[in-house]
Coordinates of C-alpha atoms in Angstrom, one line a residue:
X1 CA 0.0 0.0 0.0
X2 CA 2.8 2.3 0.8
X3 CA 4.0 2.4 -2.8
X4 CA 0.7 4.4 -4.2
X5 CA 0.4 6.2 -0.9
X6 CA 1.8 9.3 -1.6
X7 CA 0.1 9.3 -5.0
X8 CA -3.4 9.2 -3.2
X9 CA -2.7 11.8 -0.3
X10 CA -1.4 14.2 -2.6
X11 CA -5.0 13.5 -4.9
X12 CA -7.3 13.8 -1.8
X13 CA -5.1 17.2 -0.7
X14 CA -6.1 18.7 -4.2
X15 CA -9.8 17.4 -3.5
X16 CA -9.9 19.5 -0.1
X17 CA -11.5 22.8 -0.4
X18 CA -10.6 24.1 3.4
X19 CA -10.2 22.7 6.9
X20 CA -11.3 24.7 10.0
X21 CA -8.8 24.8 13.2
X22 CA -9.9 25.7 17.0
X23 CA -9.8 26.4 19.6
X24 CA -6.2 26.1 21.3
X25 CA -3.4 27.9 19.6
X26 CA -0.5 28.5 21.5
X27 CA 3.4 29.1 21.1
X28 CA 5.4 25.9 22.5
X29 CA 8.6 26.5 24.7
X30 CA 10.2 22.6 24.1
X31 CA 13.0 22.1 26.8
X32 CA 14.9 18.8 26.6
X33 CA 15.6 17.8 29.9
X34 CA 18.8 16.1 31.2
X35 CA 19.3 14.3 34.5
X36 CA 21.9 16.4 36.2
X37 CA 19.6 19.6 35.7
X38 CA 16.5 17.9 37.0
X39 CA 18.6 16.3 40.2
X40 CA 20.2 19.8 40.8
X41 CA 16.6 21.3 40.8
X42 CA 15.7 19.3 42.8
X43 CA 18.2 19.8 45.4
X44 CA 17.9 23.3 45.2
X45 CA 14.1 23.1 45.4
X46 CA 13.6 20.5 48.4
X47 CA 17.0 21.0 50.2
X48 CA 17.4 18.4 52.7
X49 CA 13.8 17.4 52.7
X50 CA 14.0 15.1 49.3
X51 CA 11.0 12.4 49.2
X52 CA 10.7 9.7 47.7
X53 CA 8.4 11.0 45.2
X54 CA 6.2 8.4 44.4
X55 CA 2.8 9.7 45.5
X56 CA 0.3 10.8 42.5
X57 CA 0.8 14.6 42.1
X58 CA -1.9 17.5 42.1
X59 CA -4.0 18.2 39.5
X60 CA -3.1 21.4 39.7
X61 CA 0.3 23.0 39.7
X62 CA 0.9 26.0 42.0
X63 CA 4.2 25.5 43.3
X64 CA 7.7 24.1 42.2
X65 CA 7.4 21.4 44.3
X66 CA 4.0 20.3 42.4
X67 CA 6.2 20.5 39.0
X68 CA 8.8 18.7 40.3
X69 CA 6.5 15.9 41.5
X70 CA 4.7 15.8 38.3
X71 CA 8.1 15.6 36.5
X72 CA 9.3 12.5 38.1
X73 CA 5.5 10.8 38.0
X74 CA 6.2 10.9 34.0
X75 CA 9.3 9.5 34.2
X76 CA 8.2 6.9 37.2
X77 CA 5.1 5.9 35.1
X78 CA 6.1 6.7 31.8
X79 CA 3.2 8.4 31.1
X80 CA 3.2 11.8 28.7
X81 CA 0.6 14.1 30.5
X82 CA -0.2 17.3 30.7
X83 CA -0.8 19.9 33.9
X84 CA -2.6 23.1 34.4
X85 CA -0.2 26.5 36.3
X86 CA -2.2 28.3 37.9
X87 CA 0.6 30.5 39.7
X88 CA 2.1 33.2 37.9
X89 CA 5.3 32.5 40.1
X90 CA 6.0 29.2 39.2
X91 CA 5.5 30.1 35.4
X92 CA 8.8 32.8 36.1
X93 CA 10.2 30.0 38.4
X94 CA 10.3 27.8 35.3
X95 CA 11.8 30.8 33.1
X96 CA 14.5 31.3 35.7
X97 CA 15.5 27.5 36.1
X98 CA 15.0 25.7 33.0
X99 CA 17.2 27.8 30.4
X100 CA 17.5 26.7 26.4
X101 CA 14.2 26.3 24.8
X102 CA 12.9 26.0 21.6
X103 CA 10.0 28.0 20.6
X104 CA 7.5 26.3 18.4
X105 CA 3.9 26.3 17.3
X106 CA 2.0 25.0 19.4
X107 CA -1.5 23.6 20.5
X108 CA -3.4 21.0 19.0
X109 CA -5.0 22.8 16.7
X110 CA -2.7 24.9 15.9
X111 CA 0.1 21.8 15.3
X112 CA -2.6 20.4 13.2
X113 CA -2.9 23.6 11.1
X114 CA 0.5 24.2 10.7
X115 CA 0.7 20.2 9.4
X116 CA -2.2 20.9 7.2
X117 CA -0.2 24.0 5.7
X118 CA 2.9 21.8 5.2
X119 CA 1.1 19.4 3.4
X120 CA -0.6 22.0 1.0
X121 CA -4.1 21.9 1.4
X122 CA -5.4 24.8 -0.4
X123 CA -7.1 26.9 3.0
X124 CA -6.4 26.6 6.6
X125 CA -9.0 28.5 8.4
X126 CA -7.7 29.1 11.8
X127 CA -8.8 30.4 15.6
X128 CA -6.1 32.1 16.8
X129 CA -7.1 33.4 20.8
X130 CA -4.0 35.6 20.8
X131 CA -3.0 36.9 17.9
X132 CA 1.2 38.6 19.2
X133 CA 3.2 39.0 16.7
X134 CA 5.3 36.2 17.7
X135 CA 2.4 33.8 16.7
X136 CA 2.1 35.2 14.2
X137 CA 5.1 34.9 13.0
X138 CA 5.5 31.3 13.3
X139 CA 2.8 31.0 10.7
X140 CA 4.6 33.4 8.3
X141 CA 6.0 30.6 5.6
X142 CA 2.4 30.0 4.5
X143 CA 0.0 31.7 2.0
X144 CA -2.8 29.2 3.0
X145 CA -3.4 29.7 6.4
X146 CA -6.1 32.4 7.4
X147 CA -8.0 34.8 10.6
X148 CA -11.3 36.1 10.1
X149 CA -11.2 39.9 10.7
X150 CA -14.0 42.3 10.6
X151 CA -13.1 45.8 8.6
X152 CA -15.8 47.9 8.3
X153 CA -18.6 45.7 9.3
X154 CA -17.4 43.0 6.9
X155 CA -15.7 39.8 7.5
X156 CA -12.4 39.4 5.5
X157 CA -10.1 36.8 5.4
X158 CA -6.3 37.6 6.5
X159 CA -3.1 36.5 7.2
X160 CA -2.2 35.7 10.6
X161 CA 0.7 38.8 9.9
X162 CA -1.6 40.8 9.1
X163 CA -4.4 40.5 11.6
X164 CA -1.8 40.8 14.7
X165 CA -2.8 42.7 18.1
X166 CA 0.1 44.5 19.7
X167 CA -1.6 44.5 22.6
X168 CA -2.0 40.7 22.8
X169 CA 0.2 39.0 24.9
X170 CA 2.0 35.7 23.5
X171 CA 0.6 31.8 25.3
X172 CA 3.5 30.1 26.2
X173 CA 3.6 26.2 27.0
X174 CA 6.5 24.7 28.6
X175 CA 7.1 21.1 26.9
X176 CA 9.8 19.2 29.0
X177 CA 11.1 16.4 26.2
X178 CA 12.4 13.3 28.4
X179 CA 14.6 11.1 26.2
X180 CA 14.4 6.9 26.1
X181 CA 16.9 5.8 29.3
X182 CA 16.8 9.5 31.5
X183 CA 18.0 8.3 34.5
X184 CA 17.5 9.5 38.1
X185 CA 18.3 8.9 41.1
X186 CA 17.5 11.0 44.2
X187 CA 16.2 10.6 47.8
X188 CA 14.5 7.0 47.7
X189 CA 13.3 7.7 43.9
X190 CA 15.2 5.9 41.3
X191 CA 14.1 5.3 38.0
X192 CA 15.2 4.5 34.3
X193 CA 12.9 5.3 31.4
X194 CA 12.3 2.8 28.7
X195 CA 10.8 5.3 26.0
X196 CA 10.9 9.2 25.5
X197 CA 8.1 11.0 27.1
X198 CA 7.4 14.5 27.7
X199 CA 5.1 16.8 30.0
X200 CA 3.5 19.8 28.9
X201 CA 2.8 22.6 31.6
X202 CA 0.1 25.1 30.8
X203 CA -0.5 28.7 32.0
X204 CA -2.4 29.8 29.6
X205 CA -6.2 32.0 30.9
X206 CA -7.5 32.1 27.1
X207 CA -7.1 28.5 25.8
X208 CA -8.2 26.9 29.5
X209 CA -12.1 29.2 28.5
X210 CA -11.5 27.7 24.8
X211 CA -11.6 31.2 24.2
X212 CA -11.9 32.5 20.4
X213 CA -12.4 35.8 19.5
X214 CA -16.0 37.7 17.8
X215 CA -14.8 37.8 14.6
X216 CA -14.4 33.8 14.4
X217 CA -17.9 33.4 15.6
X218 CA -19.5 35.9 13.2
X219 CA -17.1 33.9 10.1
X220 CA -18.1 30.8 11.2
X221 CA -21.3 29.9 9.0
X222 CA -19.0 30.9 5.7
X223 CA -15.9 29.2 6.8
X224 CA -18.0 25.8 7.3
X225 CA -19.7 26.3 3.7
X226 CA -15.9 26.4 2.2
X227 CA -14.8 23.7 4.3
X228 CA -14.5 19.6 4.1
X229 CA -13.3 19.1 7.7
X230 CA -13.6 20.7 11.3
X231 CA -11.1 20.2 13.6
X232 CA -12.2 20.8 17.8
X233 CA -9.4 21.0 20.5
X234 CA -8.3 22.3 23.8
X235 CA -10.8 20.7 26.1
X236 CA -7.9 18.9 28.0
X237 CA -7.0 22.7 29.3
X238 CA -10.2 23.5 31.2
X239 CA -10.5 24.2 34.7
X240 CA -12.9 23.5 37.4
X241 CA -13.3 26.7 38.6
X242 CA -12.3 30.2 36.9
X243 CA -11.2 33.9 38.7
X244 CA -14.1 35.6 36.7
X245 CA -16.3 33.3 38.0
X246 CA -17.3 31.4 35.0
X247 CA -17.6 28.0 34.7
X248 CA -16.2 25.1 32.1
X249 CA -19.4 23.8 31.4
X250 CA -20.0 27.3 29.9
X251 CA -16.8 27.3 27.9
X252 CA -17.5 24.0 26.2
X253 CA -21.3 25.1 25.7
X254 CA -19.8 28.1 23.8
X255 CA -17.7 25.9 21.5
X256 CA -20.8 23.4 21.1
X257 CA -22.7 26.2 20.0
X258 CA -20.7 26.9 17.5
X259 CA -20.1 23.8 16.3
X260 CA -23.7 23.1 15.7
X261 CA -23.6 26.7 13.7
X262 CA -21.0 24.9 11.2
X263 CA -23.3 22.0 10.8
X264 CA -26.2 23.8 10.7
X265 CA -24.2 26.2 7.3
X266 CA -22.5 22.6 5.9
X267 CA -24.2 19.4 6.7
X268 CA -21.6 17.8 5.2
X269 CA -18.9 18.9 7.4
X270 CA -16.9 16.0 9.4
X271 CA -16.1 17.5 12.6
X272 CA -12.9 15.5 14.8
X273 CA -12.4 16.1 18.2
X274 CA -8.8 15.8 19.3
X275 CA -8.4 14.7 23.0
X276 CA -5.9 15.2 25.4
X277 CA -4.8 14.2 28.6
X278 CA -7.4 15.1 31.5
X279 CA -7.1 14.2 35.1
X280 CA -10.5 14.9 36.6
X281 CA -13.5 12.8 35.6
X282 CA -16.0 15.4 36.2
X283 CA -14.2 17.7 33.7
X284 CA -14.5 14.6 31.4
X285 CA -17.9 14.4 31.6
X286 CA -18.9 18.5 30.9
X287 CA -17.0 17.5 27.8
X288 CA -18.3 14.1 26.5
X289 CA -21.2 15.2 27.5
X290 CA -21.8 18.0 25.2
X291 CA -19.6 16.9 22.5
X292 CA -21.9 13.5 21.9
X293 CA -24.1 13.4 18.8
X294 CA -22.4 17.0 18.0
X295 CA -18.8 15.2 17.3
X296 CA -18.4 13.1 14.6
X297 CA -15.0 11.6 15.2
X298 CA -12.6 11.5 18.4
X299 CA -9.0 10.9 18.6
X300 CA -7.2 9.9 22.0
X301 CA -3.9 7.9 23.1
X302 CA -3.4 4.7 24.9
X303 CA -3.1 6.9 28.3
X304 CA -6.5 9.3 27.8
X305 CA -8.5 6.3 26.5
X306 CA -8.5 4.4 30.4
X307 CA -9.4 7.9 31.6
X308 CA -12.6 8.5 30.0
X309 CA -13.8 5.1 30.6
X310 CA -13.3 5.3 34.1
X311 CA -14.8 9.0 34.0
X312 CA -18.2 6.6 33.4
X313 CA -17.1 4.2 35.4
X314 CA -17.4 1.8 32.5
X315 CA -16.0 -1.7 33.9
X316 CA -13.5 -2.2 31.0
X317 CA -11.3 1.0 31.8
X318 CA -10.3 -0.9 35.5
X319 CA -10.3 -4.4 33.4
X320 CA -7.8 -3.9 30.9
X321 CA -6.0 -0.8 31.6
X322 CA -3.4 -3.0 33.5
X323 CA -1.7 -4.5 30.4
X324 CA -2.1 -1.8 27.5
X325 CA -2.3 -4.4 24.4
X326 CA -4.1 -3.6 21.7
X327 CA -6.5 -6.4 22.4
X328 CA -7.2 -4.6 25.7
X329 CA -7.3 -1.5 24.0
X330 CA -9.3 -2.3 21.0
X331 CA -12.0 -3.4 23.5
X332 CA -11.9 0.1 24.9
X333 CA -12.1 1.4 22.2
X334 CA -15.1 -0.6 21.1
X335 CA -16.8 0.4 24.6
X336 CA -16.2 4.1 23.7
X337 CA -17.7 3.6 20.3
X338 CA -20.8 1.5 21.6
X339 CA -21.6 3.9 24.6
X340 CA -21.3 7.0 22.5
X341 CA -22.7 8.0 19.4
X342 CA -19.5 8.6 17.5
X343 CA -18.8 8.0 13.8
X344 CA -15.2 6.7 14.6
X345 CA -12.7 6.8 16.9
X346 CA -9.1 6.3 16.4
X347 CA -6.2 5.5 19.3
X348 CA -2.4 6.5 18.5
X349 CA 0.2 4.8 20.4
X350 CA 4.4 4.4 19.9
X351 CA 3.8 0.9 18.0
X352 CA 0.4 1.2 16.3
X353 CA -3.0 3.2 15.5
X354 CA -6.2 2.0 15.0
X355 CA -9.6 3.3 13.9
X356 CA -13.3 1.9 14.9
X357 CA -16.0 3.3 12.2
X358 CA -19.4 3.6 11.1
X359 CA -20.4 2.3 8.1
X360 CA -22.0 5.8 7.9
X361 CA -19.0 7.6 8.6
X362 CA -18.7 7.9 4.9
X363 CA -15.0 6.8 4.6
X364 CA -13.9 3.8 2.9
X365 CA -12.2 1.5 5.0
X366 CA -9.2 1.5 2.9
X367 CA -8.8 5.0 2.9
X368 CA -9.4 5.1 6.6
X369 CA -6.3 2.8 6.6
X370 CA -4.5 4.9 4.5
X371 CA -4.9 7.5 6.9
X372 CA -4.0 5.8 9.8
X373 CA -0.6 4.6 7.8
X374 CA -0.3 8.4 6.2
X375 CA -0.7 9.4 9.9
X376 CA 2.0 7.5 11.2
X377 CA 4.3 8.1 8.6
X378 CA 3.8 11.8 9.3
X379 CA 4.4 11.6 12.9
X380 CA 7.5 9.4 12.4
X381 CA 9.0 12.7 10.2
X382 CA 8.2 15.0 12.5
X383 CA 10.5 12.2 15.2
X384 CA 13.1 12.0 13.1
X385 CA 14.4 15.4 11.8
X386 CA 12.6 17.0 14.5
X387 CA 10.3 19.8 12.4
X388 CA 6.6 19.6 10.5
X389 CA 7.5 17.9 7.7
X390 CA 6.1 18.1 3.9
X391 CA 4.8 15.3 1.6
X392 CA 8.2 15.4 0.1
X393 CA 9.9 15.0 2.8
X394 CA 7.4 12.3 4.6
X395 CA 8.1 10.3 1.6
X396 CA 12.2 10.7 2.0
X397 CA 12.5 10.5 5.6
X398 CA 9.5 8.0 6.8
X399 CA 9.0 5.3 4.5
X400 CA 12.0 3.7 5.0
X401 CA 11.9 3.3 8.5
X402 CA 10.9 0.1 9.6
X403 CA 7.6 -1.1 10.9
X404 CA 7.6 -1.8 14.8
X405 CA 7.8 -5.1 15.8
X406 CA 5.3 -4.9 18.8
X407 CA 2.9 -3.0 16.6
X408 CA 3.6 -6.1 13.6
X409 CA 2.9 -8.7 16.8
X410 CA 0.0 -6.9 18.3
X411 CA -1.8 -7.1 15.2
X412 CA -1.1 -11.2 14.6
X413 CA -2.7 -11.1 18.3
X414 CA -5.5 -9.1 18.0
X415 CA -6.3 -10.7 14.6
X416 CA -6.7 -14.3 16.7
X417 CA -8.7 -12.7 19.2
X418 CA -11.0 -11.1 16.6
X419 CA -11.7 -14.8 15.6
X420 CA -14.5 -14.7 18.0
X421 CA -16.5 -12.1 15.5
X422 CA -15.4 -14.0 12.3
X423 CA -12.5 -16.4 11.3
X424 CA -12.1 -15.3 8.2
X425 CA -12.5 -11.5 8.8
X426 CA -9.9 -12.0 11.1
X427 CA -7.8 -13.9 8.8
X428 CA -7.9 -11.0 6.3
X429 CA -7.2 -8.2 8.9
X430 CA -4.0 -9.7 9.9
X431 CA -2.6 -8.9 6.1
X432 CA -4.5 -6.1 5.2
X433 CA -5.5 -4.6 8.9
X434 CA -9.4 -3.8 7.6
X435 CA -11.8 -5.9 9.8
X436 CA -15.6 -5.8 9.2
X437 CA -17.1 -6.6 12.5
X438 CA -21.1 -6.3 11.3
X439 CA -21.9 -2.8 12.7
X440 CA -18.2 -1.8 12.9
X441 CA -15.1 -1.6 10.8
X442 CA -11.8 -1.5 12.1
X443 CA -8.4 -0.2 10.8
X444 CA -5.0 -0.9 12.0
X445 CA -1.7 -0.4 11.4
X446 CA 1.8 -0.7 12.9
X447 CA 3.8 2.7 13.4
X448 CA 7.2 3.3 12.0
X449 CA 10.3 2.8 14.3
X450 CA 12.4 6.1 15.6
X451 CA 14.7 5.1 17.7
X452 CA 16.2 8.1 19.3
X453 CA 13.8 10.6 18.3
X454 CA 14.6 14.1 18.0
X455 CA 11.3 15.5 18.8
X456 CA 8.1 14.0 21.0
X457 CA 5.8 17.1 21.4
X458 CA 2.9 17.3 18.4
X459 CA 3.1 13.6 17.2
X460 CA -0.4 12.7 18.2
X461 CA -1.3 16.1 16.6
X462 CA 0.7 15.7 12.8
X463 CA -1.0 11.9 13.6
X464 CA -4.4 13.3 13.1
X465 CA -3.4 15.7 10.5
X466 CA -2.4 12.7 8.0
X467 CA -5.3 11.0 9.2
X468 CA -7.5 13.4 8.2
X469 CA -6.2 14.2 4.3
X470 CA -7.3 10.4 3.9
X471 CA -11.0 11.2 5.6
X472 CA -12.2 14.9 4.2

């Protein structure tokens, strides 16, 4: 399949008329860690009063100390997560003490516009909640990325350079990048990771309210006419409770109100959710909640997949969540998709991705497959040289890697357990990786090898943006 690939994404990309991205859009400061930092730091931070570290951490982080702990319960779990600041003094803290970063795009959907943009599709319509001209800037290689303005009572389409509010201040993100074998050793916490992981601290007012600005709302209707695909993210970032006094369920209602406004101008219009990684089950809720038979598809990872089952206290999060297969999680999955009234719903891990569908989803299961390989073969490029990469440069850089060997074995297992829906359905998936399971279809696919990658932070989100060539 690989050999026509490129052929057929670059055919679907011309097909695409536009794509709309909201609602987080951010600007990512990636720091790679190393162990002698993080030891000194902690040193420094705890004195002569080092723990051993090893109790869950806040949900919330308003100290040093809370970063800290949520530092070491990534590498102790090796788990990627994400965290909410809430105290402007620990953002500077982190300014002060972790020195060298990168600064990126960032945001789901602004990782996934950027992607998009890389891969040529002809319009990127984008939210943008603060529009500095440092975010700006990032976007300032592309002709096909646009901001709705209004001028004069009208609604025009612009540049992100040219829509930019001095007065706006920029969102920054810390990403700490953890590479495969960090080691430390401190107090009675030792530990020696087996893959690269990263955590991503937040402080960030706008994106946590899903915030987008007057002028996106009043476009919205004619952005969804010229548009295949809607893209919905951020709602990892909300907070339970908010110094104005709002509250999340308000956010989210907002962002479901203007959802139903793009369906309601395009019926046609597939709209994904991208998830991302939420600690409080009530918070998961407001949003699953809301987001069911408004959502058409969902995206998720191995780690926020358990979490949202056990937000409904759905037996088969506390069942399988122990060993992480893909048998395990492919009945997750399958739980998700029965309990909720999805189209599909697709799971990106290290080794493989897979997609449950509709027969109405109105996607053929081979190019549903194409987008889950597509996907992965993105996400590998972006590993490897460690930027957005372009079709061009997919095809140079990804193909050759190899195919994971636990993703190739998880599939010869999961095709033997699927023998229980059909034996010869199951027979077929483990070649081709398309199963027809009567009022589902599912897609797999191993993901490509990178060995010491270069970059961690966006895969999941370049992930969905191949995905989605294959879908609009």
């Amino acid at each position: 399949m690989n050999k026509d690939l490129m052929s057929k994404v670059e055919k679907k990309i011309r097909e695409i008329d536009g794509v709309i991205c909201a609602f987080n859009v951010n600007i990512d400061a990636i720091h790679k860690l190393t162990e002698n930092e993080l030891v000194n730091i902690i040193q420094s931070t705890y004195k002569d009063k080092v723990a051993s570290f090893t109790e869950i951490p806040p949900t919330i982080i308003t100290s040093p100390e809370d970063l800290i702990a949520c530092l070491l319960y990534v590498i102790h779990e090796e788990k990627t997560a994400e965290w909410i600041l809430e105290n402007p003094e620990v953002n500077n803290w982190i300014k002060m003490n972790f020195k060298g970063c990168q600064m990126r795009v960032g945001g789901q959907a602004g990782n996934i516009a950027y992607q998009l943009a890389k891969f040529g599709v002809r319009k990127i319509y984008i939210s943008i909640p603060s529009i500095s001209r440092a975010q700006a800037e990032i976007y300032a290689d592309f002709k096909n990325i646009y901001v709705p303005i209004q001028k004069d009572e009208e609604i025009i389409l612009k540049h992100p350079l040219e829509a930019v509010k001095p007065e706006e201040k920029d969102l920054i993100h810390w990403a700490f990048e953890i590479p495969s074998g960090f080691t430390v050793k401190v107090g009675g916490f030792y530990h020696k990771t087996s893959a690269p992981l990263r955590l991503i601290a937040t402080f960030d007012e706008l994106c946590s309210k899903l915030f987008f600005k007057d002028d996106f709302e009043k476009a919205a209707k004619e952005l969804a006419k010229k548009s295949n695909y809607a893209i919905a993210s951020g709602y990892h970032l909300l907070k339970k409770t908010y110094n104005d006094g709002s509250t999340p369920s308000e956010h989210v209602d907002r962002t479901i109100a203007l959802i139903r406004s793009w369906k309601d101008a395009n019926p046609s219009i597939k709209v994904h959710y991208e998830h991302g990684f939420m600690h409080d089950p009530a918070l998961i809720r407001i949003v699953f909640d809301r987001i069911n038979g408004v959502i058409d598809a969902v995206g998720m990872n191995e780690v926020e997949l358990p979490l949202i089952l056990e937000a409904y206290e759905l037996k088969e999060a506390e069942k399988y969540q122990g060993s992480l297969s893909a048998i395990n999680l492919f009945k997750m999955l399958l739980k998700l998709y029965e309990e909720f009234e999805f189209k599909r719903v697709t799971l990106h891990t290290k080794d493989f991705a897979m997609s449950i569908l509709s027969k109405q989803f109105g996607v053929e299961p081979v190019n549903e497959l194409r987008g889950l390989i597509f996907g992965c073969l993105t996400a590998a490029a972006l590993a490897v040289t460690g930027r957005f990469c372009s079709i061009s440069e997919i095809a140079e850089k990804a193909l050759k890697l190899e195919d994971s060997i636990i993703g190739l074995e998880q599939r010869r297992l999961l095709s033997e357990y699927l023998r229980k829906y059909s034996y010869s359905e199951a027979e077929s998936f483990e070649k081709r990786g398309i199963f027809d399971g009567g009022n589902f279809i599912l897609t797999y696919t191993p993901a490509k090898v990178v060995r010491n990658p270069i970059a961690t932070v966006g895969l999941g989100d370049v992930f969905t943006a191949g995905l989605l060539i294959m879908e609009a």
